[in-house]
């Protein structure tokens, strides 16, 4: 069976939004995370990201993290994610829809 060109996962986020999009690029997987859902659903996001394959340095990489807007159901878990050292996450870029 061929590997899908793009995989979209709608992660549990209660009344909010949290999307993980993955795309194979050569020998690696490019990943986009859109929003985190509210803070109370962060454990589900954390569990899913913990399943990502870590590199040789023990790091998991998100190429692009987008926070669409400041409503709690979209941004609530963002500070938890960005401060979670247990996942060993690195980010290529982070986009936030707000004034500088």
Tab-separated table of N, CA and C in Angstrom:
chain	number	residue	atom	x	y	z
A	1	UNK	N	0.844	-1.169	0.000
A	1	UNK	CA	0.000	0.000	0.000
A	1	UNK	C	0.900	1.246	0.000
A	2	UNK	N	0.642	2.206	-0.883
A	2	UNK	CA	1.473	3.424	-0.929
A	2	UNK	C	1.277	4.298	0.301
A	3	UNK	N	2.336	5.029	0.634
A	3	UNK	CA	2.275	5.972	1.749
A	3	UNK	C	1.446	7.178	1.304
A	4	UNK	N	0.490	7.634	2.140
A	4	UNK	CA	-0.309	8.806	1.749
A	4	UNK	C	0.574	10.041	1.587
A	5	UNK	N	0.241	10.887	0.634
A	5	UNK	CA	0.998	12.114	0.393
A	5	UNK	C	0.825	13.085	1.556
A	6	UNK	N	-0.361	13.129	2.118
A	6	UNK	CA	-0.653	14.020	3.246
A	6	UNK	C	-1.575	13.276	4.205
A	7	UNK	N	-1.274	13.391	5.492
A	7	UNK	CA	-2.126	12.814	6.523
A	7	UNK	C	-2.617	13.949	7.414
A	8	UNK	N	-3.919	14.013	7.627
A	8	UNK	CA	-4.531	15.022	8.486
A	8	UNK	C	-5.139	14.313	9.683
A	9	UNK	N	-4.698	14.696	10.880
A	9	UNK	CA	-5.257	14.153	12.107
A	9	UNK	C	-5.986	15.277	12.844
A	10	UNK	N	-7.238	15.055	13.141
A	10	UNK	CA	-8.016	15.978	13.952
A	10	UNK	C	-7.933	15.428	15.370
A	11	UNK	N	-7.128	16.089	16.199
A	11	UNK	CA	-6.858	15.585	17.545
A	11	UNK	C	-7.950	15.997	18.516
A	12	UNK	N	-8.170	15.203	19.561
A	12	UNK	CA	-9.202	15.542	20.548
A	12	UNK	C	-8.927	16.912	21.167
A	13	UNK	N	-9.867	17.820	21.030
A	13	UNK	CA	-9.690	19.181	21.546
A	13	UNK	C	-10.975	19.717	22.155
A	14	UNK	N	-11.856	18.822	22.578
A	14	UNK	CA	-13.104	19.272	23.191
A	14	UNK	C	-13.869	20.167	22.239
A	15	UNK	N	-14.151	21.378	22.671
A	15	UNK	CA	-14.881	22.344	21.856
A	15	UNK	C	-13.943	23.180	20.985
A	16	UNK	N	-12.642	22.849	20.969
A	16	UNK	CA	-11.654	23.632	20.229
A	16	UNK	C	-11.138	22.922	18.996
A	17	UNK	N	-9.994	23.399	18.544
A	17	UNK	CA	-9.378	22.838	17.344
A	17	UNK	C	-7.924	22.486	17.612
A	18	UNK	N	-7.485	21.370	17.008
A	18	UNK	CA	-6.092	20.953	17.070
A	18	UNK	C	-5.869	19.982	15.914
A	19	UNK	N	-5.057	20.401	14.956
A	19	UNK	CA	-4.813	19.608	13.756
A	19	UNK	C	-3.336	19.302	13.620
A	20	UNK	N	-3.011	18.060	13.253
A	20	UNK	CA	-1.644	17.668	12.955
A	20	UNK	C	-1.621	17.157	11.520
A	21	UNK	N	-0.851	17.832	10.681
A	21	UNK	CA	-0.746	17.469	9.266
A	21	UNK	C	0.673	16.989	9.022
A	22	UNK	N	0.793	15.822	8.405
A	22	UNK	CA	2.095	15.221	8.137
A	22	UNK	C	2.225	14.917	6.654
A	23	UNK	N	3.448	15.083	6.158
A	23	UNK	CA	3.708	14.860	4.743
A	23	UNK	C	5.122	14.292	4.590
A	24	UNK	N	5.262	13.098	3.992
A	24	UNK	CA	6.604	12.561	3.797
A	24	UNK	C	7.367	13.392	2.772
A	25	UNK	N	8.603	13.734	3.127
A	25	UNK	CA	9.481	14.497	2.236
A	25	UNK	C	10.838	13.802	2.278
A	26	UNK	N	11.136	13.062	1.228
A	26	UNK	CA	12.378	12.298	1.228
A	26	UNK	C	12.357	11.257	2.336
A	27	UNK	N	13.389	11.280	3.169
A	27	UNK	CA	13.495	10.306	4.255
A	27	UNK	C	12.888	10.794	5.566
A	28	UNK	N	12.321	11.983	5.578
A	28	UNK	CA	11.762	12.523	6.808
A	28	UNK	C	10.278	12.846	6.617
A	29	UNK	N	9.653	13.268	7.676
A	29	UNK	CA	8.248	13.666	7.628
A	29	UNK	C	8.153	15.128	8.035
A	30	UNK	N	7.554	15.923	7.165
A	30	UNK	CA	7.302	17.341	7.444
A	30	UNK	C	5.996	17.420	8.224
A	31	UNK	N	5.971	18.235	9.317
A	31	UNK	CA	4.780	18.306	10.163
A	31	UNK	C	4.320	19.734	10.395
A	32	UNK	N	3.007	19.920	10.356
A	32	UNK	CA	2.349	21.188	10.648
A	32	UNK	C	1.366	20.937	11.777
A	33	UNK	N	1.472	21.733	12.834
A	33	UNK	CA	0.515	21.688	13.942
A	33	UNK	C	-0.263	22.995	13.921
A	34	UNK	N	-1.590	22.889	13.870
A	34	UNK	CA	-2.452	24.071	13.876
A	34	UNK	C	-3.272	24.057	15.159
A	35	UNK	N	-3.014	25.039	16.015
A	35	UNK	CA	-3.724	25.211	17.276
A	35	UNK	C	-3.471	24.038	18.232
A	36	UNK	N	-3.926	24.229	19.472
A	36	UNK	CA	-3.682	23.215	20.502
A	36	UNK	C	-4.945	22.787	21.234
A	37	UNK	N	-6.067	23.411	20.923
A	37	UNK	CA	-7.255	23.176	21.724
A	37	UNK	C	-7.101	23.870	23.065
A	38	UNK	N	-8.111	23.763	23.934
A	38	UNK	CA	-8.023	24.385	25.252
A	38	UNK	C	-7.040	23.630	26.147
A	39	UNK	N	-6.625	24.269	27.227
A	39	UNK	CA	-5.617	23.657	28.100
A	39	UNK	C	-6.065	22.327	28.688
A	40	UNK	N	-7.343	22.154	28.925
A	40	UNK	CA	-7.806	20.899	29.527
A	40	UNK	C	-7.668	19.693	28.597
A	41	UNK	N	-7.491	19.909	27.302
A	41	UNK	CA	-7.295	18.784	26.381
A	41	UNK	C	-5.819	18.589	26.020
A	42	UNK	N	-4.921	19.360	26.627
A	42	UNK	CA	-3.501	19.229	26.324
A	42	UNK	C	-2.966	17.805	26.518
A	43	UNK	N	-3.408	17.044	27.531
A	43	UNK	CA	-2.879	15.684	27.661
A	43	UNK	C	-3.055	14.827	26.401
A	44	UNK	N	-4.125	15.008	25.660
A	44	UNK	CA	-4.322	14.242	24.418
A	44	UNK	C	-3.294	14.652	23.362
A	45	UNK	N	-3.036	15.958	23.231
A	45	UNK	CA	-2.020	16.438	22.295
A	45	UNK	C	-0.643	15.944	22.728
A	46	UNK	N	-0.357	16.052	23.995
A	46	UNK	CA	0.934	15.603	24.524
A	46	UNK	C	1.159	14.118	24.225
A	47	UNK	N	0.130	13.300	24.445
A	47	UNK	CA	0.245	11.859	24.195
A	47	UNK	C	0.499	11.578	22.720
A	48	UNK	N	-0.175	12.314	21.830
A	48	UNK	CA	0.028	12.091	20.401
A	48	UNK	C	1.431	12.510	19.974
A	49	UNK	N	1.893	13.664	20.441
A	49	UNK	CA	3.222	14.130	20.060
A	49	UNK	C	4.317	13.243	20.640
A	50	UNK	N	4.071	12.628	21.779
A	50	UNK	CA	5.044	11.711	22.370
A	50	UNK	C	5.254	10.479	21.494
A	51	UNK	N	4.295	10.182	20.627
A	51	UNK	CA	4.417	9.036	19.721
A	51	UNK	C	5.219	9.348	18.462
A	52	UNK	N	5.530	10.631	18.224
A	52	UNK	CA	6.347	10.971	17.062
A	52	UNK	C	7.736	10.388	17.242
A	53	UNK	N	8.317	9.932	16.159
A	53	UNK	CA	9.662	9.369	16.225
A	53	UNK	C	10.666	10.473	16.545
A	54	UNK	N	11.479	10.220	17.538
A	54	UNK	CA	12.534	11.170	17.909
A	54	UNK	C	13.765	10.922	17.026
A	55	UNK	N	14.547	11.988	16.810
A	55	UNK	CA	15.782	11.839	16.041
A	55	UNK	C	16.885	11.279	16.945
A	56	UNK	N	18.080	11.206	16.439
A	56	UNK	CA	19.198	10.626	17.202
A	56	UNK	C	19.527	11.407	18.464
A	57	UNK	N	19.172	12.673	18.480
A	57	UNK	CA	19.408	13.507	19.659
A	57	UNK	C	18.228	13.465	20.636
A	58	UNK	N	17.228	12.641	20.337
A	58	UNK	CA	16.062	12.526	21.203
A	58	UNK	C	15.046	13.636	21.015
A	59	UNK	N	15.139	14.367	19.900
A	59	UNK	CA	14.237	15.493	19.630
A	59	UNK	C	13.153	15.087	18.643
A	60	UNK	N	11.982	15.656	18.852
A	60	UNK	CA	10.858	15.520	17.914
A	60	UNK	C	10.663	16.892	17.280
A	61	UNK	N	10.388	16.920	15.983
A	61	UNK	CA	10.367	18.203	15.285
A	61	UNK	C	9.001	18.495	14.674
A	62	UNK	N	8.534	19.717	14.901
A	62	UNK	CA	7.361	20.271	14.228
A	62	UNK	C	7.902	21.366	13.316
A	63	UNK	N	7.706	21.224	12.017
A	63	UNK	CA	8.249	22.198	11.071
A	63	UNK	C	7.569	23.548	11.173
A	64	UNK	N	6.252	23.533	11.371
A	64	UNK	CA	5.497	24.778	11.462
A	64	UNK	C	4.374	24.605	12.472
A	65	UNK	N	4.325	25.496	13.449
A	65	UNK	CA	3.257	25.543	14.445
A	65	UNK	C	2.503	26.843	14.226
A	66	UNK	N	1.212	26.729	13.922
A	66	UNK	CA	0.376	27.899	13.672
A	66	UNK	C	-0.651	28.028	14.785
A	67	UNK	N	-0.697	29.204	15.397
A	67	UNK	CA	-1.755	29.535	16.345
A	67	UNK	C	-2.669	30.502	15.601
A	68	UNK	N	-3.856	30.032	15.244
A	68	UNK	CA	-4.722	30.800	14.353
A	68	UNK	C	-5.256	32.085	14.977
A	69	UNK	N	-5.611	32.026	16.253
A	69	UNK	CA	-6.080	33.223	16.947
A	69	UNK	C	-6.131	32.957	18.444
A	70	UNK	N	-6.395	33.989	19.199
A	70	UNK	CA	-6.192	33.963	20.648
A	70	UNK	C	-7.329	33.332	21.447
A	71	UNK	N	-8.411	32.927	20.856
A	71	UNK	CA	-9.499	32.301	21.616
A	71	UNK	C	-8.991	31.054	22.335
A	72	UNK	N	-9.433	30.880	23.571
A	72	UNK	CA	-8.953	29.803	24.428
A	72	UNK	C	-9.063	28.423	23.784
A	73	UNK	N	-10.115	28.198	22.999
A	73	UNK	CA	-10.290	26.878	22.390
A	73	UNK	C	-9.283	26.603	21.271
A	74	UNK	N	-8.470	27.579	20.915
A	74	UNK	CA	-7.423	27.404	19.909
A	74	UNK	C	-6.030	27.519	20.520
A	75	UNK	N	-5.862	28.386	21.500
A	75	UNK	CA	-4.543	28.703	22.046
A	75	UNK	C	-4.330	28.182	23.472
A	76	UNK	N	-5.362	27.641	24.087
A	76	UNK	CA	-5.298	27.278	25.495
A	76	UNK	C	-4.136	26.385	25.895
A	77	UNK	N	-3.775	25.442	25.050
A	77	UNK	CA	-2.679	24.533	25.380
A	77	UNK	C	-1.327	24.970	24.850
A	78	UNK	N	-1.255	26.130	24.193
A	78	UNK	CA	0.002	26.556	23.559
A	78	UNK	C	1.126	26.759	24.562
A	79	UNK	N	0.857	27.436	25.669
A	79	UNK	CA	1.934	27.660	26.644
A	79	UNK	C	2.366	26.337	27.275
A	80	UNK	N	1.422	25.421	27.479
A	80	UNK	CA	1.778	24.099	27.993
A	80	UNK	C	2.694	23.373	27.010
A	81	UNK	N	2.339	23.434	25.731
A	81	UNK	CA	3.144	22.779	24.694
A	81	UNK	C	4.541	23.382	24.616
A	82	UNK	N	4.611	24.692	24.559
A	82	UNK	CA	5.906	25.349	24.371
A	82	UNK	C	6.819	25.219	25.592
A	83	UNK	N	6.250	24.922	26.745
A	83	UNK	CA	7.042	24.758	27.963
A	83	UNK	C	7.231	23.300	28.366
A	84	UNK	N	6.735	22.369	27.570
A	84	UNK	CA	6.803	20.946	27.899
A	84	UNK	C	8.157	20.375	27.471
A	85	UNK	N	9.060	20.261	28.412
A	85	UNK	CA	10.402	19.741	28.120
A	85	UNK	C	10.401	18.225	27.926
A	86	UNK	N	9.372	17.539	28.396
A	86	UNK	CA	9.340	16.076	28.317
A	86	UNK	C	9.252	15.561	26.882
A	87	UNK	N	8.716	16.371	25.981
A	87	UNK	CA	8.552	15.933	24.591
A	87	UNK	C	9.809	16.122	23.756
A	88	UNK	N	10.728	16.954	24.195
A	88	UNK	CA	11.932	17.219	23.406
A	88	UNK	C	11.592	17.828	22.059
A	89	UNK	N	10.633	18.754	22.021
A	89	UNK	CA	10.180	19.336	20.757
A	89	UNK	C	11.094	20.448	20.284
A	90	UNK	N	11.282	20.498	18.979
A	90	UNK	CA	11.884	21.643	18.321
A	90	UNK	C	10.893	22.114	17.263
A	91	UNK	N	10.987	23.404	16.921
A	91	UNK	CA	10.068	23.998	15.949
A	91	UNK	C	10.874	24.688	14.864
A	92	UNK	N	10.468	24.474	13.620
A	92	UNK	CA	11.090	25.191	12.514
A	92	UNK	C	10.637	26.629	12.507
A	93	UNK	N	9.349	26.854	12.673
A	93	UNK	CA	8.799	28.208	12.685
A	93	UNK	C	7.483	28.172	13.468
A	94	UNK	N	7.136	29.318	14.054
A	94	UNK	CA	5.880	29.468	14.770
A	94	UNK	C	5.206	30.723	14.242
A	95	UNK	N	3.974	30.560	13.787
A	95	UNK	CA	3.185	31.673	13.298
A	95	UNK	C	2.046	31.940	14.267
A	96	UNK	N	1.873	33.207	14.612
A	96	UNK	CA	0.790	33.606	15.511
A	96	UNK	C	0.095	34.801	14.894
A	97	UNK	N	-1.204	34.694	14.735
A	97	UNK	CA	-2.006	35.733	14.107
A	97	UNK	C	-2.293	36.855	15.108
A	98	UNK	N	-1.313	37.729	15.285
A	98	UNK	CA	-1.478	38.855	16.204
A	98	UNK	C	-0.523	39.974	15.805
A	99	UNK	N	-0.798	41.129	16.329
A	99	UNK	CA	0.104	42.252	16.075
A	99	UNK	C	1.466	41.972	16.718
A	100	UNK	N	2.533	42.500	16.125
A	100	UNK	CA	3.875	42.275	16.699
A	100	UNK	C	3.984	42.786	18.127
